[in-house]
Amino acid sequence: MGKGGALSEGILKKIILSYTYVAIWIFLSFTVIVYNKYILDRKMYNWPYPISLTMIHMGFCSSLAYILVNVIKLVEPVQMTRDVYLKSVVPIGLLYSLSLWLSNSAYIYLSVSFIQMLKALMPVAVYSIGVLFKKESFKTQTMSNMLSISFGVAIAAYGEAQFNTFGVALQLGAVCFEATRLVLIQILLTSKGITFNPITSLYYVAPCCLAFLSVPWMLVEFPNLRDTSSFHFDYFIFGTNSICAFALNLAVFLLVGKTSALTMNVAGFVKDWLLIAFSWSVIKDTVTPINLFGYVIAFLGVGYYNHAKLQALKAKEAEKKAAQPDDESGKLLEERNAEKSSRKAESDN
């Protein structure tokens, strides 16, 4: 087989591998969301303790992340001082714990399909908070896009058959906390040259989440669990649920490392539509035409926003590449001028 055939075979292998990573991520993300809904929903497993479930996840993930970093040494720990940890990682851990607590709580009151529709507001929240913290510049075109996404979600909410005000408030709160966390990661960590992958992120952030969640857990859920004599810890349910949650983080690690940001966004869209279809066909949640119409508007807005961000990123990389030859030619010119100056000085002497 010639070089062209070998090249085609290599490209084919990469494509198959990329699609495999995408399929694994979609499957695990889908599984974790549906599994959490199954555990927390009063009509299913009927264990409405979102803080406890989140703490089980964080405890399990903390332990496995410690083993992977310190025992197996799959990834290197990030070098940071105690001061950086307290001022940068701890606030992010607080926001992450609040985001997980509220988002898991929303499963008790809202359908899986409607929650996915509300999550379409994430780019709106990230952009708005980014502008507030001066990490994003205000652009009329971008804000118009954000308004179109919000309009689509509002239509979807209007058409929701099982609308619950408290549940919507919980999910919107989770979106706001998560968006603030993402912006603060840029301000507190990325700007200092500190980057986490999903494993090191769990290694440093999960213990913080566990500590923060223990306070509301003691006040809100522990008294109820203590008084519920019929409850027995189901090792199979909570064990497999925690394994899926941790496996999802490993899948993110593979997907981000082996594919592009565009692939991640497309995979997210596919997952959302699969969840909506599953919620309607299997869980038997009501999905109205108005629901779908609103979500399609929001979906197109999010798609356009991701496309614009990707194009801006490509343009920025192209500018950097174009600037490199200019820098090199400038250095060569300086060297030549220096050589000429030294020769002239020698001839004068």
mmCIF file of C-alpha atoms in Angstrom:
data_model
loop_
_atom_site.group_PDB
_atom_site.id
_atom_site.type_symbol
_atom_site.label_atom_id
_atom_site.label_comp_id
_atom_site.label_asym_id
_atom_site.label_seq_id
_atom_site.Cartn_x
_atom_site.Cartn_y
_atom_site.Cartn_z
ATOM 1 C CA MET A 1 0.000 0.000 0.000
ATOM 2 C CA GLY A 2 1.363 3.467 -0.926
ATOM 3 C CA LYS A 3 1.878 6.471 1.290
ATOM 4 C CA GLY A 4 -1.561 7.823 0.432
ATOM 5 C CA GLY A 5 -3.180 4.566 1.571
ATOM 6 C CA ALA A 6 -1.176 4.566 4.815
ATOM 7 C CA LEU A 7 -2.159 8.183 5.432
ATOM 8 C CA SER A 8 -5.817 7.409 4.813
ATOM 9 C CA GLU A 9 -5.645 4.456 7.203
ATOM 10 C CA GLY A 10 -4.065 6.635 9.892
ATOM 11 C CA ILE A 11 -6.703 9.330 9.465
ATOM 12 C CA LEU A 12 -9.451 6.686 9.572
ATOM 13 C CA LYS A 13 -8.083 5.337 12.863
ATOM 14 C CA LYS A 14 -8.044 8.851 14.351
ATOM 15 C CA ILE A 15 -11.629 9.468 13.226
ATOM 16 C CA ILE A 16 -12.802 6.144 14.700
ATOM 17 C CA LEU A 17 -10.953 6.900 17.947
ATOM 18 C CA SER A 18 -12.448 10.402 18.164
ATOM 19 C CA TYR A 19 -15.973 9.057 17.612
ATOM 20 C CA THR A 20 -15.310 6.403 20.271
ATOM 21 C CA TYR A 21 -14.346 9.083 22.822
ATOM 22 C CA VAL A 22 -17.427 11.110 21.875
ATOM 23 C CA ALA A 23 -19.710 8.048 22.214
ATOM 24 C CA ILE A 24 -18.233 7.184 25.638
ATOM 25 C CA TRP A 25 -18.675 10.765 26.872
ATOM 26 C CA ILE A 26 -22.262 11.007 25.596
ATOM 27 C CA PHE A 27 -23.124 7.621 27.142
ATOM 28 C CA LEU A 28 -21.630 8.465 30.553
ATOM 29 C CA SER A 29 -23.024 12.006 30.669
ATOM 30 C CA PHE A 30 -26.440 10.651 29.674
ATOM 31 C CA THR A 31 -26.180 7.863 32.280
ATOM 32 C CA VAL A 32 -25.180 10.158 35.167
ATOM 33 C CA ILE A 33 -28.035 12.602 34.487
ATOM 34 C CA VAL A 34 -30.679 9.865 34.163
ATOM 35 C CA TYR A 35 -29.256 7.936 37.144
ATOM 36 C CA ASN A 36 -29.341 11.044 39.375
ATOM 37 C CA LYS A 37 -32.927 11.700 38.290
ATOM 38 C CA TYR A 38 -33.835 8.070 39.079
ATOM 39 C CA ILE A 39 -32.343 8.258 42.595
ATOM 40 C CA LEU A 40 -33.756 11.665 43.559
ATOM 41 C CA ASP A 41 -37.225 11.555 41.967
ATOM 42 C CA ARG A 42 -40.005 10.734 44.445
ATOM 43 C CA LYS A 43 -41.807 8.649 41.796
ATOM 44 C CA MET A 44 -38.775 6.428 41.111
ATOM 45 C CA TYR A 45 -36.142 5.374 43.692
ATOM 46 C CA ASN A 46 -37.517 8.053 46.039
ATOM 47 C CA TRP A 47 -34.360 9.215 47.842
ATOM 48 C CA PRO A 48 -34.794 13.019 47.754
ATOM 49 C CA TYR A 49 -31.498 13.955 49.431
ATOM 50 C CA PRO A 50 -29.460 15.897 46.826
ATOM 51 C CA ILE A 51 -26.810 17.125 49.287
ATOM 52 C CA SER A 52 -26.168 13.577 50.496
ATOM 53 C CA LEU A 53 -25.928 12.278 46.922
ATOM 54 C CA THR A 54 -23.495 15.060 45.964
ATOM 55 C CA MET A 55 -21.385 14.351 49.075
ATOM 56 C CA ILE A 56 -21.235 10.645 48.174
ATOM 57 C CA HIS A 57 -19.970 11.633 44.700
ATOM 58 C CA MET A 58 -17.395 14.064 46.091
ATOM 59 C CA GLY A 59 -16.124 11.614 48.715
ATOM 60 C CA PHE A 60 -15.758 8.845 46.121
ATOM 61 C CA CYS A 61 -14.136 11.134 43.542
ATOM 62 C CA SER A 62 -11.735 12.620 46.130
ATOM 63 C CA SER A 63 -10.545 9.159 47.146
ATOM 64 C CA LEU A 64 -10.048 7.908 43.573
ATOM 65 C CA ALA A 65 -8.381 11.148 42.466
ATOM 66 C CA TYR A 66 -5.934 10.843 45.391
ATOM 67 C CA ILE A 67 -5.071 7.281 44.327
ATOM 68 C CA LEU A 68 -4.607 8.285 40.664
ATOM 69 C CA VAL A 69 -2.403 11.285 41.525
ATOM 70 C CA ASN A 70 -0.348 10.025 44.493
ATOM 71 C CA VAL A 71 -0.331 6.209 44.197
ATOM 72 C CA ILE A 72 -0.699 5.286 40.501
ATOM 73 C CA LYS A 73 0.761 8.675 39.450
ATOM 74 C CA LEU A 74 -1.401 8.810 36.321
ATOM 75 C CA VAL A 75 -1.111 12.606 36.314
ATOM 76 C CA GLU A 76 1.249 15.039 38.041
ATOM 77 C CA PRO A 77 -0.122 17.230 40.849
ATOM 78 C CA VAL A 78 -0.185 20.983 40.224
ATOM 79 C CA GLN A 79 2.444 22.963 42.105
ATOM 80 C CA MET A 80 0.812 25.685 44.208
ATOM 81 C CA THR A 81 1.296 27.420 47.541
ATOM 82 C CA ARG A 82 -1.076 27.235 50.498
ATOM 83 C CA ASP A 83 -1.979 30.895 49.917
ATOM 84 C CA VAL A 84 -2.941 30.243 46.260
ATOM 85 C CA TYR A 85 -4.986 27.205 47.306
ATOM 86 C CA LEU A 86 -6.948 29.143 49.934
ATOM 87 C CA LYS A 87 -7.524 32.249 47.796
ATOM 88 C CA SER A 88 -8.097 30.576 44.408
ATOM 89 C CA VAL A 89 -9.154 26.933 44.738
ATOM 90 C CA VAL A 90 -11.345 27.212 47.848
ATOM 91 C CA PRO A 91 -13.703 29.897 46.375
ATOM 92 C CA ILE A 92 -14.052 27.772 43.220
ATOM 93 C CA GLY A 93 -14.825 24.748 45.413
ATOM 94 C CA LEU A 94 -17.545 26.728 47.208
ATOM 95 C CA LEU A 95 -19.204 27.731 43.922
ATOM 96 C CA TYR A 96 -18.931 24.191 42.550
ATOM 97 C CA SER A 97 -20.568 22.707 45.658
ATOM 98 C CA LEU A 98 -23.471 25.183 45.412
ATOM 99 C CA SER A 99 -23.871 24.489 41.679
ATOM 100 C CA LEU A 100 -23.983 20.699 42.200
ATOM 101 C CA TRP A 101 -26.320 20.956 45.196
ATOM 102 C CA LEU A 102 -28.876 23.131 43.382
ATOM 103 C CA SER A 103 -28.677 21.276 40.047
ATOM 104 C CA ASN A 104 -29.219 17.902 41.742
ATOM 105 C CA SER A 105 -32.072 19.385 43.793
ATOM 106 C CA ALA A 106 -33.805 20.485 40.585
ATOM 107 C CA TYR A 107 -34.256 16.825 39.528
ATOM 108 C CA ILE A 108 -36.800 16.414 42.324
ATOM 109 C CA TYR A 109 -39.084 19.091 40.855
ATOM 110 C CA LEU A 110 -38.413 19.243 37.084
ATOM 111 C CA SER A 111 -38.292 16.841 34.160
ATOM 112 C CA VAL A 112 -34.968 15.846 32.596
ATOM 113 C CA SER A 113 -35.975 17.394 29.266
ATOM 114 C CA PHE A 114 -36.891 20.774 30.788
ATOM 115 C CA ILE A 115 -33.680 20.883 32.841
ATOM 116 C CA GLN A 116 -31.644 20.428 29.624
ATOM 117 C CA MET A 117 -33.596 23.308 28.069
ATOM 118 C CA LEU A 118 -32.834 25.561 31.049
ATOM 119 C CA LYS A 119 -29.140 24.634 30.832
ATOM 120 C CA ALA A 120 -29.091 26.333 27.405
ATOM 121 C CA LEU A 121 -28.869 29.589 29.417
ATOM 122 C CA MET A 122 -25.290 28.742 30.449
ATOM 123 C CA PRO A 123 -23.618 30.826 27.662
ATOM 124 C CA VAL A 124 -25.870 33.779 28.619
ATOM 125 C CA ALA A 125 -24.802 33.550 32.263
ATOM 126 C CA VAL A 126 -21.101 33.054 31.440
ATOM 127 C CA TYR A 127 -21.059 36.019 29.035
ATOM 128 C CA SER A 128 -22.998 38.325 31.393
ATOM 129 C CA ILE A 129 -20.791 37.503 34.383
ATOM 130 C CA GLY A 130 -17.701 37.764 32.158
ATOM 131 C CA VAL A 131 -18.748 41.309 31.182
ATOM 132 C CA LEU A 132 -19.440 42.121 34.854
ATOM 133 C CA PHE A 133 -15.931 40.955 35.868
ATOM 134 C CA LYS A 134 -14.421 42.628 32.753
ATOM 135 C CA LYS A 135 -13.226 39.321 31.291
ATOM 136 C CA GLU A 136 -15.485 39.793 28.247
ATOM 137 C CA SER A 137 -16.036 42.981 26.262
ATOM 138 C CA PHE A 138 -19.624 44.105 25.728
ATOM 139 C CA LYS A 139 -20.704 43.636 22.102
ATOM 140 C CA THR A 140 -24.163 44.477 20.815
ATOM 141 C CA GLN A 141 -24.171 41.508 18.412
ATOM 142 C CA THR A 142 -23.217 39.042 21.152
ATOM 143 C CA MET A 143 -25.793 40.484 23.550
ATOM 144 C CA SER A 144 -28.465 40.184 20.839
ATOM 145 C CA ASN A 145 -27.517 36.517 20.509
ATOM 146 C CA MET A 146 -27.792 36.103 24.294
ATOM 147 C CA LEU A 147 -31.270 37.652 24.206
ATOM 148 C CA SER A 148 -32.342 35.226 21.456
ATOM 149 C CA ILE A 149 -31.193 32.276 23.620
ATOM 150 C CA SER A 150 -33.087 33.695 26.618
ATOM 151 C CA PHE A 151 -36.168 34.245 24.457
ATOM 152 C CA GLY A 152 -36.053 30.614 23.293
ATOM 153 C CA VAL A 153 -35.742 29.304 26.857
ATOM 154 C CA ALA A 154 -38.608 31.571 27.948
ATOM 155 C CA ILE A 155 -40.838 30.061 25.227
ATOM 156 C CA ALA A 156 -39.794 26.555 26.317
ATOM 157 C CA ALA A 157 -40.665 27.446 29.935
ATOM 158 C CA TYR A 158 -44.032 28.840 28.838
ATOM 159 C CA GLY A 159 -44.826 25.543 27.120
ATOM 160 C CA GLU A 160 -43.652 23.357 30.021
ATOM 161 C CA ALA A 161 -46.490 21.112 31.212
ATOM 162 C CA GLN A 162 -44.875 20.350 34.588
ATOM 163 C CA PHE A 163 -43.603 23.844 35.408
ATOM 164 C CA ASN A 164 -42.444 24.267 39.000
ATOM 165 C CA THR A 165 -41.307 27.724 40.123
ATOM 166 C CA PHE A 166 -39.081 26.448 42.937
ATOM 167 C CA GLY A 167 -37.454 23.884 40.653
ATOM 168 C CA VAL A 168 -36.772 26.541 37.987
ATOM 169 C CA ALA A 169 -35.269 28.823 40.655
ATOM 170 C CA LEU A 170 -32.976 25.986 41.778
ATOM 171 C CA GLN A 171 -31.786 25.254 38.225
ATOM 172 C CA LEU A 172 -31.253 28.941 37.377
ATOM 173 C CA GLY A 173 -29.301 29.330 40.622
ATOM 174 C CA ALA A 174 -27.145 26.337 39.641
ATOM 175 C CA VAL A 175 -26.487 27.911 36.220
ATOM 176 C CA CYS A 176 -25.461 31.219 37.837
ATOM 177 C CA PHE A 177 -23.086 29.558 40.328
ATOM 178 C CA GLU A 178 -21.551 27.375 37.601
ATOM 179 C CA ALA A 179 -21.092 30.362 35.266
ATOM 180 C CA THR A 180 -19.432 32.361 38.069
ATOM 181 C CA ARG A 181 -17.146 29.394 38.765
ATOM 182 C CA LEU A 182 -16.077 29.205 35.109
ATOM 183 C CA VAL A 183 -15.290 32.936 35.017
ATOM 184 C CA LEU A 184 -13.392 32.798 38.332
ATOM 185 C CA ILE A 185 -11.298 29.887 37.020
ATOM 186 C CA GLN A 186 -10.010 32.304 34.360
ATOM 187 C CA ILE A 187 -9.429 35.094 36.895
ATOM 188 C CA LEU A 188 -8.007 33.116 39.841
ATOM 189 C CA LEU A 189 -6.229 30.190 38.150
ATOM 190 C CA THR A 190 -5.621 30.578 34.396
ATOM 191 C CA SER A 191 -4.269 34.120 34.796
ATOM 192 C CA LYS A 192 -1.681 32.717 37.253
ATOM 193 C CA GLY A 193 -0.645 29.952 34.852
ATOM 194 C CA ILE A 194 -2.427 27.222 36.865
ATOM 195 C CA THR A 195 -4.372 24.723 34.776
ATOM 196 C CA PHE A 196 -6.320 21.674 35.947
ATOM 197 C CA ASN A 197 -7.384 18.613 34.013
ATOM 198 C CA PRO A 198 -10.535 16.818 35.257
ATOM 199 C CA ILE A 199 -8.500 14.478 37.527
ATOM 200 C CA THR A 200 -6.373 17.161 39.223
ATOM 201 C CA SER A 201 -9.498 19.339 39.420
ATOM 202 C CA LEU A 202 -11.235 16.631 41.472
ATOM 203 C CA TYR A 203 -8.051 16.092 43.500
ATOM 204 C CA TYR A 204 -8.011 19.728 44.662
ATOM 205 C CA VAL A 205 -11.670 20.831 44.412
ATOM 206 C CA ALA A 206 -13.686 17.747 45.510
ATOM 207 C CA PRO A 207 -12.418 17.813 49.145
ATOM 208 C CA CYS A 208 -13.434 21.507 49.343
ATOM 209 C CA CYS A 209 -16.901 20.638 48.049
ATOM 210 C CA LEU A 210 -17.220 17.847 50.591
ATOM 211 C CA ALA A 211 -16.298 20.239 53.430
ATOM 212 C CA PHE A 212 -18.659 22.991 52.282
ATOM 213 C CA LEU A 213 -21.592 20.620 51.692
ATOM 214 C CA SER A 214 -21.242 19.099 55.147
ATOM 215 C CA VAL A 215 -22.609 22.326 56.718
ATOM 216 C CA PRO A 216 -26.036 22.404 54.961
ATOM 217 C CA TRP A 217 -26.139 18.596 55.142
ATOM 218 C CA MET A 218 -25.948 18.688 58.954
ATOM 219 C CA LEU A 219 -28.713 21.300 59.097
ATOM 220 C CA VAL A 220 -31.060 20.142 56.311
ATOM 221 C CA GLU A 221 -30.711 16.443 55.515
ATOM 222 C CA PHE A 222 -28.960 14.716 58.415
ATOM 223 C CA PRO A 223 -31.897 15.128 60.847
ATOM 224 C CA ASN A 224 -34.289 13.546 58.294
ATOM 225 C CA LEU A 225 -31.908 10.682 57.498
ATOM 226 C CA ARG A 226 -31.344 10.053 61.225
ATOM 227 C CA ASP A 227 -35.087 9.861 61.860
ATOM 228 C CA THR A 228 -35.716 7.588 58.855
ATOM 229 C CA SER A 229 -35.144 4.192 60.439
ATOM 230 C CA SER A 230 -36.170 2.348 57.249
ATOM 231 C CA PHE A 231 -33.213 3.713 55.251
ATOM 232 C CA HIS A 232 -30.338 1.333 54.528
ATOM 233 C CA PHE A 233 -27.375 2.429 52.421
ATOM 234 C CA ASP A 234 -27.656 0.733 49.029
ATOM 235 C CA TYR A 235 -24.035 0.025 48.087
ATOM 236 C CA PHE A 236 -24.920 -1.139 44.584
ATOM 237 C CA ILE A 237 -27.021 1.918 43.646
ATOM 238 C CA PHE A 238 -24.767 4.562 45.190
ATOM 239 C CA GLY A 239 -21.570 2.701 44.279
ATOM 240 C CA THR A 240 -22.417 2.362 40.580
ATOM 241 C CA ASN A 241 -23.754 5.931 40.513
ATOM 242 C CA SER A 242 -20.463 7.252 41.950
ATOM 243 C CA ILE A 243 -18.410 5.134 39.526
ATOM 244 C CA CYS A 244 -20.376 6.615 36.612
ATOM 245 C CA ALA A 245 -19.805 10.156 37.950
ATOM 246 C CA PHE A 246 -16.048 9.582 38.213
ATOM 247 C CA ALA A 247 -15.874 7.799 34.848
ATOM 248 C CA LEU A 248 -17.553 10.848 33.304
ATOM 249 C CA ASN A 249 -14.672 13.026 34.500
ATOM 250 C CA LEU A 250 -12.168 10.605 32.954
ATOM 251 C CA ALA A 251 -14.172 10.696 29.703
ATOM 252 C CA VAL A 252 -13.998 14.507 29.729
ATOM 253 C CA PHE A 253 -10.222 14.191 30.212
ATOM 254 C CA LEU A 254 -10.000 11.975 27.099
ATOM 255 C CA LEU A 255 -12.454 13.979 25.009
ATOM 256 C CA VAL A 256 -10.824 17.362 25.667
ATOM 257 C CA GLY A 257 -7.317 15.971 25.190
ATOM 258 C CA LYS A 258 -7.948 13.953 22.021
ATOM 259 C CA THR A 259 -10.553 16.026 20.150
ATOM 260 C CA SER A 260 -11.395 19.682 19.524
ATOM 261 C CA ALA A 261 -13.617 22.195 21.316
ATOM 262 C CA LEU A 262 -16.003 22.022 18.363
ATOM 263 C CA THR A 263 -16.336 18.238 18.815
ATOM 264 C CA MET A 264 -17.153 18.767 22.501
ATOM 265 C CA ASN A 265 -19.879 21.290 21.649
ATOM 266 C CA VAL A 266 -21.431 19.079 18.960
ATOM 267 C CA ALA A 267 -21.347 16.112 21.360
ATOM 268 C CA GLY A 268 -23.130 18.258 23.943
ATOM 269 C CA PHE A 269 -25.902 19.076 21.472
ATOM 270 C CA VAL A 270 -26.346 15.396 20.567
ATOM 271 C CA LYS A 271 -26.504 14.453 24.255
ATOM 272 C CA ASP A 272 -29.145 17.124 24.994
ATOM 273 C CA TRP A 273 -31.430 15.943 22.194
ATOM 274 C CA LEU A 274 -30.984 12.303 23.234
ATOM 275 C CA LEU A 275 -31.944 13.208 26.805
ATOM 276 C CA ILE A 276 -35.036 15.077 25.625
ATOM 277 C CA ALA A 277 -36.052 12.080 23.468
ATOM 278 C CA PHE A 278 -35.379 9.658 26.359
ATOM 279 C CA SER A 279 -37.269 11.825 28.834
ATOM 280 C CA TRP A 280 -40.301 11.873 26.504
ATOM 281 C CA SER A 281 -40.252 8.234 25.334
ATOM 282 C CA VAL A 282 -39.034 6.265 28.382
ATOM 283 C CA ILE A 283 -39.611 8.394 31.502
ATOM 284 C CA LYS A 284 -42.878 9.582 29.897
ATOM 285 C CA ASP A 285 -42.279 13.260 30.667
ATOM 286 C CA THR A 286 -44.555 15.574 28.707
ATOM 287 C CA VAL A 287 -42.707 17.456 25.948
ATOM 288 C CA THR A 288 -45.001 19.947 24.195
ATOM 289 C CA PRO A 289 -44.552 21.464 20.701
ATOM 290 C CA ILE A 290 -44.053 24.880 22.364
ATOM 291 C CA ASN A 291 -41.283 23.299 24.489
ATOM 292 C CA LEU A 292 -39.486 22.066 21.389
ATOM 293 C CA PHE A 293 -40.028 25.295 19.422
ATOM 294 C CA GLY A 294 -38.500 27.353 22.240
ATOM 295 C CA TYR A 295 -35.590 24.969 22.661
ATOM 296 C CA VAL A 296 -34.847 24.989 18.912
ATOM 297 C CA ILE A 297 -34.537 28.808 19.062
ATOM 298 C CA ALA A 298 -32.220 28.543 22.090
ATOM 299 C CA PHE A 299 -30.331 25.665 20.443
ATOM 300 C CA LEU A 300 -29.640 27.729 17.302
ATOM 301 C CA GLY A 301 -28.530 30.680 19.449
ATOM 302 C CA VAL A 302 -26.098 28.538 21.443
ATOM 303 C CA GLY A 303 -24.821 26.950 18.214
ATOM 304 C CA TYR A 304 -24.154 30.374 16.691
ATOM 305 C CA TYR A 305 -22.432 31.560 19.883
ATOM 306 C CA ASN A 306 -20.119 28.515 19.923
ATOM 307 C CA HIS A 307 -19.367 28.993 16.207
ATOM 308 C CA ALA A 308 -18.493 32.673 16.777
ATOM 309 C CA LYS A 309 -16.237 31.794 19.741
ATOM 310 C CA LEU A 310 -14.475 29.118 17.670
ATOM 311 C CA GLN A 311 -13.914 31.523 14.762
ATOM 312 C CA ALA A 312 -12.527 34.163 17.147
ATOM 313 C CA LEU A 313 -10.170 31.568 18.654
ATOM 314 C CA LYS A 314 -8.960 30.520 15.191
ATOM 315 C CA ALA A 315 -8.394 34.158 14.221
ATOM 316 C CA LYS A 316 -6.392 34.736 17.408
ATOM 317 C CA GLU A 317 -4.200 31.688 16.726
ATOM 318 C CA ALA A 318 -3.671 32.835 13.123
ATOM 319 C CA GLU A 319 -2.549 36.268 14.387
ATOM 320 C CA LYS A 320 -0.043 34.613 16.743
ATOM 321 C CA LYS A 321 1.361 32.480 13.920
ATOM 322 C CA ALA A 322 1.581 35.518 11.633
ATOM 323 C CA ALA A 323 3.356 37.489 14.349
ATOM 324 C CA GLN A 324 6.057 34.818 14.841
ATOM 325 C CA PRO A 325 7.783 35.310 11.428
ATOM 326 C CA ASP A 326 7.658 39.096 11.989
ATOM 327 C CA ASP A 327 9.370 38.668 15.346
ATOM 328 C CA GLU A 328 11.987 36.398 13.824
ATOM 329 C CA SER A 329 12.657 38.793 10.922
ATOM 330 C CA GLY A 330 12.914 41.663 13.422
ATOM 331 C CA LYS A 331 15.524 39.753 15.431
ATOM 332 C CA LEU A 332 17.492 38.970 12.254
ATOM 333 C CA LEU A 333 17.423 42.649 11.274
ATOM 334 C CA GLU A 334 18.682 43.655 14.730
ATOM 335 C CA GLU A 335 21.493 41.077 14.482
ATOM 336 C CA ARG A 336 22.510 42.342 11.036
ATOM 337 C CA ASN A 337 22.523 45.956 12.218
ATOM 338 C CA ALA A 338 24.614 44.943 15.221
ATOM 339 C CA GLU A 339 27.076 43.145 12.931
ATOM 340 C CA LYS A 340 27.306 46.192 10.636
ATOM 341 C CA SER A 341 27.897 48.472 13.625
ATOM 342 C CA SER A 342 30.670 46.227 14.985
ATOM 343 C CA ARG A 343 32.355 46.006 11.558
ATOM 344 C CA LYS A 344 32.216 49.774 11.161
ATOM 345 C CA ALA A 345 33.747 50.224 14.606
ATOM 346 C CA GLU A 346 36.537 47.771 13.706
ATOM 347 C CA SER A 347 37.276 49.599 10.401
ATOM 348 C CA ASP A 348 37.392 52.962 12.200
ATOM 349 C CA ASN A 349 39.929 51.548 14.631
#
